XYZ file of C-alpha atoms in Angstrom:
764
model
C 9.698 -233.407 -11.573
C 11.121 -230.438 -13.509
C 12.237 -227.168 -11.988
C 9.021 -225.319 -12.858
C 6.926 -228.014 -11.113
C 9.034 -227.700 -7.943
C 8.584 -223.950 -8.032
C 4.800 -224.290 -8.432
C 4.539 -226.752 -5.535
C 6.662 -224.537 -3.271
C 4.535 -221.503 -4.105
C 1.331 -223.467 -3.420
C 2.663 -224.680 -0.034
C 3.650 -221.172 1.020
C 0.272 -219.766 0.045
C -1.627 -222.596 1.704
C 0.458 -222.335 4.855
C -0.184 -218.591 5.027
C -3.894 -219.125 4.599
C -3.929 -221.894 7.212
C -2.061 -219.750 9.732
C -4.452 -216.880 9.145
C -7.656 -218.928 9.451
C -10.056 -217.339 11.939
C -13.657 -217.776 12.969
C -16.371 -216.350 15.148
C -17.695 -217.664 18.451
C -21.131 -216.540 19.549
C -23.687 -217.552 22.097
C -26.106 -216.499 24.824
C -25.448 -215.838 28.518
C -28.302 -216.723 30.867
C -29.041 -217.442 34.498
C -30.442 -220.734 35.754
C -33.982 -219.545 34.924
C -32.916 -219.115 31.280
C -33.258 -215.358 31.601
C -30.765 -213.323 29.545
C -27.958 -211.606 31.433
C -27.488 -208.100 30.121
C -24.075 -206.435 30.149
C -22.262 -209.639 31.136
C -18.654 -209.609 29.968
C -16.834 -212.464 28.193
C -13.168 -212.666 27.332
C -10.816 -215.203 25.785
C -7.983 -215.936 28.186
C -4.456 -215.292 26.874
C -5.773 -213.017 24.108
C -7.131 -209.519 23.621
C -10.568 -210.749 22.520
C -13.574 -209.711 24.627
C -17.226 -208.733 24.304
C -20.285 -207.683 26.301
C -23.733 -209.295 26.071
C -26.630 -207.294 24.615
C -30.192 -206.847 25.899
C -31.035 -210.439 24.899
C -27.914 -211.892 26.499
C -26.220 -212.515 23.123
C -22.518 -211.965 22.492
C -20.164 -212.303 19.513
C -16.364 -212.541 19.424
C -15.005 -212.239 15.890
C -11.723 -213.045 14.146
C -10.532 -215.584 16.672
C -7.817 -217.885 15.399
C -8.568 -221.589 15.116
C -7.481 -223.631 18.118
C -8.278 -224.467 21.727
C -9.316 -221.618 23.999
C -10.770 -220.872 27.431
C -13.616 -218.371 27.723
C -14.348 -216.552 30.986
C -17.772 -215.013 31.638
C -18.557 -212.613 34.483
C -21.582 -210.604 35.625
C -22.271 -208.637 38.772
C -24.003 -210.822 41.357
C -23.143 -214.065 39.543
C -20.431 -216.664 39.816
C -17.603 -216.431 37.298
C -17.662 -219.288 34.751
C -14.877 -220.658 32.533
C -15.510 -222.914 29.539
C -13.038 -224.732 27.284
C -13.837 -224.947 23.567
C -12.134 -225.810 20.291
C -12.650 -223.490 17.324
C -12.205 -225.369 14.034
C -14.752 -223.707 11.737
C -15.839 -220.262 10.639
C -18.608 -220.057 13.224
C -18.980 -221.842 16.561
C -21.603 -221.511 19.302
C -21.013 -221.531 23.052
C -23.899 -220.801 25.440
C -23.003 -219.994 29.046
C -25.075 -220.371 32.214
C -24.068 -218.347 35.288
C -25.147 -219.242 38.816
C -26.282 -216.412 41.075
C -24.231 -215.910 44.218
C -27.031 -213.808 45.726
C -29.411 -216.754 45.869
C -26.835 -219.305 46.960
C -25.434 -216.952 49.624
C -21.890 -217.699 48.463
C -20.612 -214.119 48.456
C -17.222 -213.674 50.004
C -17.479 -211.443 53.107
C -14.855 -210.114 55.490
C -16.594 -207.744 57.920
C -17.702 -210.284 60.507
C -14.384 -212.046 61.114
C -11.754 -209.916 59.273
C -10.996 -212.797 56.927
C -12.499 -213.798 53.616
C -15.202 -216.431 54.058
C -18.359 -217.352 52.187
C -21.375 -215.572 53.590
C -23.138 -218.857 54.264
C -20.176 -220.129 56.352
C -19.769 -216.957 58.391
C -20.785 -217.390 62.057
C -21.635 -213.669 62.102
C -24.813 -212.634 60.226
C -23.830 -210.267 57.431
C -26.020 -208.621 54.807
C -24.390 -208.058 51.408
C -25.570 -205.569 48.783
C -23.800 -205.476 45.421
C -23.519 -202.540 43.030
C -26.290 -204.199 40.995
C -28.699 -203.627 43.908
C -27.942 -199.897 44.078
C -28.450 -199.382 40.334
C -32.179 -199.887 40.872
C -32.285 -196.423 42.487
C -29.258 -194.405 41.320
C -28.022 -191.796 43.790
C -25.068 -189.437 43.986
C -23.768 -190.714 47.332
C -23.576 -193.783 49.543
C -25.529 -191.865 52.180
C -28.617 -191.688 49.937
C -28.131 -195.194 48.525
C -28.593 -196.840 51.941
C -32.241 -195.765 52.158
C -33.449 -199.088 50.686
C -31.645 -201.384 53.158
C -33.864 -202.868 55.839
C -33.112 -201.537 59.335
C -30.723 -198.891 57.991
C -31.939 -195.299 57.669
C -30.101 -192.178 56.520
C -31.182 -189.510 59.022
C -31.069 -185.818 58.170
C -30.101 -183.696 61.180
C -30.608 -180.163 59.902
C -33.291 -178.487 57.811
C -30.774 -175.984 56.478
C -27.434 -177.646 55.721
C -28.958 -181.141 55.187
C -26.197 -183.004 57.001
C -26.965 -186.451 58.326
C -25.818 -189.781 59.703
C -26.732 -193.455 59.417
C -29.095 -195.150 61.887
C -29.027 -198.933 62.358
C -32.006 -200.472 64.187
C -33.000 -197.068 65.529
C -29.615 -196.170 67.045
C -28.124 -192.779 66.177
C -25.312 -192.268 63.681
C -22.410 -192.160 66.174
C -23.165 -195.815 67.016
C -22.557 -196.842 63.388
C -18.996 -197.396 62.182
C -18.364 -196.697 58.494
C -15.419 -198.560 56.958
C -13.844 -198.306 53.526
C -12.143 -201.567 52.548
C -12.103 -202.520 56.226
C -10.419 -199.313 57.380
C -12.063 -196.930 59.921
C -11.941 -193.959 57.555
C -15.308 -192.302 58.123
C -15.414 -191.246 61.772
C -15.428 -188.174 63.973
C -16.077 -185.067 61.879
C -16.759 -187.121 58.776
C -19.756 -188.842 60.396
C -21.480 -185.519 59.735
C -19.856 -184.266 56.525
C -17.772 -187.110 55.047
C -20.439 -189.592 53.961
C -21.437 -187.556 50.906
C -18.021 -187.875 49.287
C -18.022 -191.615 48.524
C -18.829 -192.161 44.802
C -21.325 -194.974 44.352
C -19.778 -196.026 41.021
C -16.593 -197.247 42.760
C -18.442 -199.567 45.122
C -18.218 -203.308 44.526
C -20.457 -204.201 47.445
C -21.543 -203.029 50.882
C -21.509 -205.337 53.890
C -23.766 -204.555 56.842
C -23.292 -206.024 60.323
C -26.046 -205.164 62.814
C -25.114 -205.243 66.485
C -21.855 -204.513 68.339
C -18.625 -205.193 66.472
C -16.344 -203.541 69.038
C -14.476 -206.799 69.669
C -12.884 -206.491 66.227
C -13.245 -202.806 65.393
C -13.206 -200.948 68.718
C -15.152 -197.800 69.595
C -18.014 -196.516 67.405
C -19.054 -200.020 66.263
C -21.719 -200.251 68.987
C -24.851 -200.312 66.843
C -23.196 -202.006 63.893
C -20.933 -201.319 60.958
C -21.168 -200.621 57.252
C -18.143 -201.748 55.249
C -17.852 -200.160 51.806
C -15.796 -202.532 49.637
C -14.385 -200.747 46.601
C -13.793 -202.439 43.276
C -10.514 -204.170 42.525
C -8.550 -202.411 39.781
C -8.157 -205.644 37.814
C -11.925 -206.215 37.654
C -13.054 -202.869 36.265
C -13.511 -201.696 32.650
C -10.796 -199.746 30.860
C -13.125 -196.763 30.899
C -16.531 -196.244 32.497
C -18.911 -193.349 32.965
C -22.170 -192.937 34.869
C -23.865 -189.572 34.415
C -27.335 -188.446 35.444
C -29.232 -185.209 35.954
C -32.546 -184.388 37.611
C -35.349 -181.952 36.920
C -34.139 -180.013 39.969
C -30.987 -179.249 37.924
C -28.777 -181.593 39.916
C -25.849 -183.087 38.004
C -23.826 -186.119 39.064
C -20.853 -187.425 37.067
C -18.892 -190.587 37.900
C -15.867 -191.414 35.760
C -13.439 -194.287 36.204
C -10.496 -195.717 34.306
C -8.175 -198.694 34.645
C -4.483 -197.995 34.284
C -1.426 -200.227 34.264
C 2.116 -199.441 35.338
C 4.309 -202.188 33.972
C 3.188 -205.802 34.210
C 2.497 -206.024 37.934
C 0.632 -202.883 38.983
C -2.988 -202.062 38.130
C -4.729 -198.867 39.121
C -8.327 -197.702 39.404
C -8.843 -193.968 39.011
C -12.261 -192.566 39.865
C -13.621 -189.025 39.807
C -16.986 -187.905 41.134
C -18.474 -184.475 40.470
C -21.764 -183.250 41.916
C -23.332 -179.852 41.373
C -26.589 -178.332 42.556
C -26.851 -174.546 42.363
C -30.562 -173.859 41.921
C -32.284 -172.661 45.132
C -35.887 -173.852 45.525
C -38.376 -172.873 48.230
C -41.516 -174.932 47.652
C -42.659 -174.758 51.283
C -42.398 -170.950 51.161
C -40.528 -170.401 54.420
C -37.959 -168.228 52.596
C -35.282 -170.879 53.230
C -33.777 -173.271 50.701
C -35.565 -176.621 50.701
C -32.358 -178.433 49.741
C -28.762 -177.469 50.433
C -26.787 -176.222 47.455
C -23.638 -178.251 46.866
C -20.534 -178.238 44.747
C -18.403 -181.345 45.337
C -15.369 -182.992 43.745
C -14.015 -186.365 44.872
C -10.942 -188.116 43.434
C -10.202 -191.758 44.259
C -7.162 -193.806 43.248
C -6.502 -197.431 44.156
C -3.499 -199.612 43.256
C -3.093 -203.382 43.325
C 0.423 -204.771 42.984
C 1.099 -208.385 42.005
C 3.577 -210.070 44.327
C 5.135 -213.527 44.587
C 2.862 -216.284 45.946
C -0.187 -214.013 45.443
C 0.622 -211.921 48.499
C -1.520 -208.824 48.934
C -0.427 -205.239 48.444
C -3.026 -202.564 47.803
C -2.868 -198.823 48.331
C -5.672 -196.294 47.929
C -6.221 -192.597 48.418
C -9.148 -190.210 48.226
C -9.536 -186.442 48.268
C -12.850 -184.649 48.713
C -13.634 -180.960 48.487
C -17.145 -179.712 49.089
C -18.750 -176.285 49.262
C -22.303 -176.443 50.570
C -24.708 -173.857 51.842
C -28.333 -173.510 52.834
C -30.274 -170.647 54.293
C -32.430 -167.717 53.325
C -33.129 -167.535 49.614
C -31.337 -164.196 49.225
C -28.149 -165.401 50.979
C -24.840 -165.125 49.147
C -21.207 -165.520 50.149
C -20.926 -161.833 51.059
C -23.261 -162.475 54.017
C -21.124 -165.369 55.306
C -20.656 -165.111 59.080
C -22.777 -162.004 59.477
C -26.133 -161.409 61.160
C -27.894 -159.691 58.273
C -29.015 -162.693 56.193
C -28.968 -166.197 57.683
C -27.004 -168.938 55.973
C -25.091 -172.076 56.924
C -21.973 -172.390 54.800
C -19.510 -175.277 55.074
C -16.217 -175.693 53.238
C -14.862 -179.210 53.656
C -11.420 -180.387 52.573
C -10.667 -184.022 53.301
C -7.916 -186.496 52.350
C -7.564 -190.212 53.056
C -4.856 -192.817 52.544
C -5.251 -196.518 53.311
C -3.772 -199.843 52.309
C -3.001 -203.490 53.058
C 0.379 -205.217 52.874
C 0.935 -208.929 53.439
C 4.309 -209.550 55.034
C 6.718 -211.795 53.044
C 6.625 -214.560 55.636
C 5.454 -218.146 55.705
C 2.738 -217.214 58.199
C -0.224 -215.086 57.094
C 0.403 -211.635 58.569
C -1.402 -208.582 57.220
C -0.455 -204.994 57.936
C -3.340 -202.596 57.431
C -2.866 -198.861 57.740
C -4.776 -195.641 57.170
C -4.523 -191.922 57.736
C -6.956 -189.109 57.089
C -7.237 -185.404 57.607
C -10.441 -183.383 57.774
C -10.398 -179.599 57.657
C -13.688 -177.790 58.085
C -14.374 -174.091 57.722
C -18.021 -173.433 58.519
C -20.399 -170.788 59.786
C -23.924 -171.261 61.119
C -25.468 -167.839 60.813
C -22.973 -165.661 62.702
C -21.499 -168.601 64.680
C -18.182 -169.841 63.216
C -17.050 -173.430 63.607
C -13.473 -174.117 62.534
C -12.248 -177.657 63.072
C -9.297 -179.801 62.122
C -9.048 -183.514 62.710
C -6.327 -186.029 61.854
C -6.566 -189.767 62.478
C -3.890 -192.380 61.912
C -4.471 -196.103 62.264
C -2.364 -199.260 61.988
C -3.259 -202.877 62.545
C -1.261 -206.098 62.314
C -3.243 -209.335 62.104
C -2.040 -212.927 62.168
C -4.163 -215.767 60.814
C -3.384 -219.338 61.808
C -5.270 -222.630 61.353
C -4.619 -225.410 63.858
C -6.779 -228.460 63.217
C -10.368 -227.301 63.889
C -9.351 -223.840 65.116
C -9.054 -220.781 62.873
C -7.189 -218.256 64.976
C -6.953 -214.511 64.495
C -4.747 -212.282 66.625
C -4.337 -208.575 66.097
C -2.502 -205.536 67.389
C -4.062 -202.143 66.663
C -3.202 -198.527 67.339
C -5.269 -195.439 66.640
C -4.231 -191.823 67.159
C -6.742 -188.969 66.964
C -5.909 -185.269 66.863
C -8.758 -182.801 67.141
C -8.793 -179.026 67.391
C -11.594 -176.494 67.011
C -12.727 -173.068 68.156
C -15.274 -174.340 70.692
C -14.908 -174.799 74.477
C -14.181 -178.481 73.764
C -10.511 -177.668 73.048
C -10.093 -174.380 74.908
C -7.172 -174.111 77.328
C -8.819 -173.135 80.606
C -5.481 -172.075 82.096
C -4.543 -169.777 79.217
C -7.409 -167.658 77.948
C -7.343 -167.279 74.181
C -5.233 -170.411 73.662
C -6.307 -173.787 72.408
C -5.428 -177.178 73.780
C -6.056 -179.713 70.986
C -7.323 -183.117 72.067
C -4.915 -185.985 71.431
C -6.203 -189.497 72.004
C -4.082 -192.650 71.912
C -5.895 -195.956 71.568
C -3.718 -199.098 71.459
C -5.553 -202.408 71.389
C -5.131 -206.170 71.286
C -7.762 -208.601 70.049
C -8.035 -212.379 69.709
C -10.545 -214.615 67.999
C -10.966 -218.380 67.735
C -13.386 -219.849 65.196
C -13.951 -223.501 66.122
C -15.443 -226.081 63.754
C -17.274 -228.204 66.314
C -18.888 -230.290 63.581
C -19.625 -230.060 59.870
C -22.829 -228.209 60.806
C -21.731 -226.391 63.961
C -19.350 -223.454 64.443
C -18.413 -221.511 67.545
C -16.600 -218.163 67.509
C -15.017 -216.683 70.645
C -13.549 -213.198 70.652
C -11.982 -210.781 73.126
C -10.547 -207.272 72.742
C -8.607 -205.072 75.127
C -8.170 -201.344 74.493
C -6.430 -198.670 76.491
C -7.921 -195.230 75.935
C -5.519 -192.486 77.029
C -8.464 -190.485 78.409
C -10.669 -193.218 79.854
C -8.358 -196.106 80.679
C -8.918 -199.835 80.211
C -11.793 -201.187 78.115
C -12.540 -204.901 77.542
C -15.090 -206.164 74.984
C -15.882 -209.893 74.585
C -18.188 -211.668 72.138
C -19.448 -215.158 71.300
C -21.132 -216.397 68.110
C -22.681 -219.771 67.349
C -23.807 -221.053 63.946
C -25.764 -224.138 62.947
C -26.620 -225.087 59.377
C -28.453 -228.059 57.927
C -26.667 -230.546 55.677
C -28.484 -229.196 52.607
C -27.455 -225.619 53.604
C -31.057 -224.469 53.307
C -31.461 -223.703 57.013
C -29.034 -221.636 59.071
C -29.307 -220.463 62.676
C -26.935 -217.937 64.247
C -26.768 -216.708 67.842
C -24.613 -213.687 68.728
C -23.770 -212.177 72.117
C -21.409 -209.246 72.446
C -20.253 -206.184 74.320
C -19.616 -202.762 72.802
C -18.331 -199.392 73.920
C -18.196 -195.837 72.581
C -16.357 -192.689 73.574
C -18.617 -189.747 72.715
C -17.348 -186.541 71.113
C -20.318 -184.202 70.920
C -18.887 -181.533 68.651
C -17.757 -183.968 65.947
C -20.899 -186.107 66.025
C -23.908 -183.892 66.685
C -24.697 -181.180 64.192
C -27.136 -179.507 66.584
C -24.256 -178.753 68.951
C -22.560 -176.649 66.281
C -25.273 -174.390 64.944
C -25.419 -171.943 67.834
C -29.218 -172.151 67.866
C -28.960 -173.615 71.383
C -26.380 -173.365 74.133
C -24.409 -176.572 74.706
C -24.281 -177.631 78.361
C -22.283 -180.503 79.938
C -23.373 -181.436 83.435
C -20.249 -183.585 83.996
C -17.331 -185.225 82.209
C -18.813 -187.772 79.829
C -17.954 -191.416 80.516
C -17.662 -194.099 77.808
C -20.923 -195.769 76.889
C -21.200 -199.535 77.156
C -23.686 -201.972 75.685
C -24.599 -205.643 75.679
C -26.239 -207.102 72.619
C -27.951 -210.370 71.674
C -29.013 -211.362 68.142
C -30.821 -214.491 66.963
C -30.751 -214.910 63.176
C -32.500 -217.570 61.078
C -32.086 -218.043 57.322
C -34.227 -220.374 55.195
C -34.002 -221.030 51.443
C -37.004 -222.451 49.613
C -37.070 -223.760 46.046
C -40.496 -224.391 44.541
C -40.024 -225.627 41.017
C -38.137 -222.901 39.197
C -38.964 -220.264 41.829
C -36.724 -219.268 44.736
C -37.602 -217.693 48.072
C -35.069 -216.707 50.709
C -36.111 -215.674 54.225
C -33.812 -213.956 56.721
C -35.267 -213.162 60.166
C -33.516 -211.586 63.170
C -34.442 -210.871 66.778
C -32.209 -208.212 68.357
C -31.789 -206.714 71.823
C -29.247 -204.115 73.008
C -28.908 -202.824 76.577
C -27.003 -199.557 77.200
C -25.435 -198.035 80.277
C -23.802 -194.601 80.532
C -25.583 -193.653 77.337
C -24.950 -190.061 76.239
C -28.261 -188.474 75.299
C -28.825 -184.882 74.150
C -31.656 -183.377 76.206
C -33.698 -181.008 74.010
C -36.744 -180.972 76.267
C -35.619 -179.484 79.617
C -34.749 -176.081 78.160
C -35.639 -174.994 74.592
C -32.530 -172.785 74.480
C -30.090 -175.505 75.523
C -28.813 -178.936 74.574
C -27.845 -180.655 77.809
C -25.431 -183.589 77.537
C -25.067 -186.093 80.330
C -24.558 -189.808 80.883
C -27.851 -191.587 81.382
C -28.295 -192.518 85.043
C -30.548 -195.404 84.106
C -30.370 -197.537 80.985
C -31.323 -197.569 77.321
C -32.787 -200.375 75.220
C -33.048 -201.086 71.509
C -35.048 -204.223 70.724
C -37.042 -205.595 67.860
C -37.423 -208.031 64.991
C -36.564 -207.746 61.299
C -37.399 -209.881 58.260
C -35.968 -209.883 54.741
C -37.607 -211.842 51.904
C -35.791 -212.428 48.600
C -38.043 -213.726 45.802
C -37.071 -214.799 42.274
C -39.676 -216.097 39.792
C -39.058 -217.988 36.516
C -40.417 -215.092 34.449
C -37.570 -212.864 35.617
C -39.430 -210.992 38.360
C -37.271 -210.292 41.429
C -38.212 -208.777 44.766
C -36.330 -207.929 47.927
C -38.712 -206.867 50.689
C -37.809 -206.072 54.279
C -39.523 -204.886 57.455
C -38.310 -204.025 60.956
C -40.389 -203.485 64.085
C -38.495 -202.004 67.007
C -38.788 -200.310 70.358
C -35.996 -197.881 71.287
C -36.287 -196.164 74.663
C -34.401 -194.842 77.688
C -35.354 -195.245 81.325
C -34.133 -192.936 84.069
C -35.533 -192.207 87.541
C -38.396 -194.582 86.843
C -39.428 -192.618 83.743
C -39.531 -194.368 80.355
C -39.173 -192.239 77.222
C -38.978 -193.101 73.546
C -35.783 -192.053 71.843
C -35.971 -189.106 69.479
C -36.011 -189.927 65.738
C -36.530 -193.682 66.298
C -39.459 -195.104 64.320
C -41.358 -198.155 65.575
C -41.848 -199.700 62.146
C -39.995 -199.465 58.866
C -40.367 -201.240 55.547
C -38.319 -201.261 52.335
C -38.719 -202.898 48.936
C -36.891 -203.303 45.636
C -38.913 -204.869 42.815
C -37.452 -205.570 39.369
C -38.767 -207.033 36.109
C -37.336 -207.167 32.594
C -39.930 -207.113 29.798
C -39.215 -210.100 27.509
C -38.318 -209.297 23.921
C -38.037 -205.578 24.661
C -35.080 -205.558 27.021
C -36.555 -202.792 29.194
C -36.101 -203.306 32.920
C -38.506 -201.771 35.429
C -37.310 -201.098 38.993
C -39.687 -199.963 41.700
C -38.082 -199.052 45.024
C -39.402 -197.488 48.174
C -39.538 -197.258 51.946
C -42.165 -196.731 54.603
C -41.588 -195.299 58.080
C -43.831 -195.187 61.112
C -44.162 -192.301 63.587
C -41.092 -191.153 65.514
C -40.756 -188.696 68.406
C -39.566 -185.209 67.423
C -38.046 -182.325 69.443
C -40.396 -179.460 70.324
C -39.337 -176.083 71.714
C -42.164 -175.333 74.128
C -45.582 -176.431 75.349
C -47.071 -173.929 72.889
C -45.160 -175.296 69.894
C -47.932 -176.090 67.339
C -45.929 -178.750 65.513
C -46.704 -182.397 66.112
C -44.635 -184.221 68.725
C -44.589 -187.273 66.439
C -43.917 -187.588 62.740
C -46.684 -189.062 60.581
C -46.363 -192.224 58.513
C -44.297 -191.321 55.463
C -42.922 -192.988 52.358
C -40.468 -192.218 49.565
C -41.092 -194.229 46.376
C -39.194 -194.292 43.087
C -39.529 -195.897 39.667
C -36.895 -196.411 36.990
C -36.788 -197.725 33.419
C -33.489 -198.860 31.931
C -32.352 -200.417 28.654
C -29.099 -201.358 27.020
C -28.243 -199.855 23.652
C -25.639 -201.988 21.976
C -22.879 -203.529 24.031
C -21.465 -200.493 25.803
C -24.285 -198.088 26.680
C -27.161 -198.285 29.139
C -29.835 -195.587 29.291
C -31.924 -195.132 32.446
C -34.457 -192.667 33.736
C -37.454 -192.333 35.972
C -39.106 -190.445 38.791
C -37.983 -190.071 42.391
C -40.429 -189.430 45.233
C -43.478 -190.429 43.186
C -45.853 -189.354 45.965
C -44.263 -185.886 46.116
C -44.104 -186.291 49.887
C -42.243 -183.774 52.053
C -42.267 -183.270 55.847
C -43.697 -179.764 55.373
C -47.082 -181.267 54.471
C -49.411 -181.201 57.457
C -47.039 -179.080 59.549
C -47.470 -175.332 60.098
C -43.701 -174.900 59.670
C -40.458 -176.875 59.898
C -37.919 -174.220 60.883
C -38.919 -172.416 64.068
C -38.844 -168.601 63.762
C -37.645 -168.699 60.161
C -38.683 -165.040 59.934
C -36.224 -164.082 62.722
C -33.202 -166.403 62.451
C -31.019 -164.284 64.756
C -33.708 -163.995 67.486
C -33.551 -160.209 67.301
C -37.240 -159.838 68.137
C -37.528 -162.620 70.733
C -38.157 -161.588 74.335
C -36.786 -163.730 77.187
C -37.695 -164.058 80.856
C -35.249 -163.957 83.766
C -34.404 -167.654 83.269
C -33.596 -167.160 79.590
C -36.783 -168.729 78.247
C -38.576 -167.221 75.263
C -41.780 -165.377 76.153
C -44.958 -165.624 74.092
C -45.681 -162.241 72.509
C -47.993 -161.031 69.710
C -45.028 -161.289 67.326
C -43.999 -164.653 68.794
C -47.260 -166.312 69.910
C -45.699 -169.738 70.538
C -42.725 -168.487 72.561
C -40.149 -169.984 70.176
C -36.562 -169.275 69.230
C -34.923 -169.956 65.870
C -34.217 -173.691 65.550
C -33.758 -175.983 62.490
C -33.607 -179.298 64.384
C -37.210 -180.365 63.678
C -36.248 -182.629 60.773
C -36.737 -186.322 60.154
C -36.961 -186.787 56.388
C -35.771 -185.304 53.059
C -37.469 -182.052 52.091
C -37.040 -182.633 48.349
C -40.224 -183.307 46.409
C -40.942 -185.177 43.190
C -38.364 -184.962 40.425
C -37.457 -186.730 37.230
C -34.016 -188.058 36.367
C -32.255 -189.254 33.234
C -28.827 -190.803 32.857
C -26.570 -193.152 30.967
C -23.777 -195.610 31.701
C -20.896 -196.399 29.375
C -18.307 -199.143 29.692
C -15.324 -199.917 27.484
C -13.562 -203.216 28.167
């Protein structure tokens, strides 16, 4: 072969080699669930490469320019199990269809709230309800507080017609009996039970776990009625950039932004910002007061996950919330703040939080969890100022150990609470004009043993000891039993437990702050105690391609030393005292989860309950506790169009309300009422989702059928009210019902029908 032939062959080999090395192809396919319904906005990525895509409205995806060779594809979607598939790309176009199994139907979600350790929901001996971010998208809201309205047995309760603050009721029990956790940390407590719930951006939530019934054995005080654990998203599982923005016809604007950041190869961060603005006073019920509180809120959240040897955990998160809210007479402005000329309730809230988890570098599994938060509140209620500062620090060390059939958990906890305000609660009685801030130390020790009696039987025993620096020793035991059938389609759980709560009136009860009534303590308040029993039964039914899940619970809670605000004895006072008798919360709840082959899904729940107190032989229903409640979330995606319809709503039965006098013309019981919403949503391309709809379709407000909501709205400073020798208001021609100004007659949102429109954007 001559020299020119060698040169030609060498050139051909180089060119061919370059072409071969550069050969690429496309992989495409369809992502579906087990009913062959397309999964919209599912994400796929090629491991060990930068190739990724998102499925469209028909579940289709395309990844282009992928080099020939063997690869592993990972597919994920909210509410579904992650799937990995190996494939070999050897041609210009290859097809790979992926089927994802739903964790919601198989009850395989990982939960931690019941036992403080990760376990599948089906295996947990403690009944836990799990709601993913996908569930809350059916009715988009600006806060977690509003989002909970469609969970069975859980009701956001407004406590003031003017400033629209509220708390969370579980099975009819008031907000102070509900513990709110963020990533397992007791962040939302004390002052924030009134003003801190509105600062949690919904877009950062991965899921919410709900435990109904006492959880004091693991979590201490405040977890008497149950707990709500807000689990935030892991930085490694979020998009590079995401936005969720919506506005309403009431000129409300909510903006959620998030971004994933990396610092080196081992640290990943999630940065989230929430902005909410409503500055358009509306007075549809014509009482000259704002129907809805005006708000201006900014919340910044940052969470870090750090990779460590042997997959040990280290996460650190922080949040800062600033909110300026006011409600009152329509002509109120900041220049009237604190005066007695024009009535307004104005609250400035500044709040910071820091919390994290660190797994010790030891052979044994030891986790150190820690948190700290500070809450500074500058507020006025008419001409009554309320200035409060609260700081809480918390640390907990837990040790997990498995010995044969025993899964052991031992923990040491310590909680310090500092509280100072300008009320008599922290006044120094020995030095007039000086304050004596309350400082509470709460060390605790808890132990738990989860015993696998048999493949189908589990027994959990738990015991906690706390020492409260003000109230002394407190012991709370619990026992849980779980049975499941071999096919895992039937599960029975029995729970018995003890709970306790140390009441702090001024941080928990908005009515105690407003100055509309005098606050009276008949004695030093003792800790409340409760005993609770729950019987839970879960059944899964498959009929052909259809699925039905049933979850039924009987519950009973017995209280002693219950602290109850007495609004009835004197219309000008709130009298606080420990109940000399007992209180009871009992009832039954049922959840039904239905999935049909045509893509229709429904989650329907109902709770019937009886909540009452008995003292001196007299039985009385608890205020603001409905006998019957129902919720529903219905969803259907129109085939071929890609438009999803979500219809959500709730229904509440009558509840007892506080009246001011025998002449008060308002009803002593609320009527049946319902808030219903509808939403249409559709994906546009791979990155954008458009949604919109109508909230409160029935245009229902509590003002309908009632002569007024706010008592003496025309005289908010009681300047024209006449009183008798005992301080009771007298009926006069100008005040025919003998009332004083009071905004506590409230049981439901006062915001009528409104449209909303928004979009979501994700960049992977």
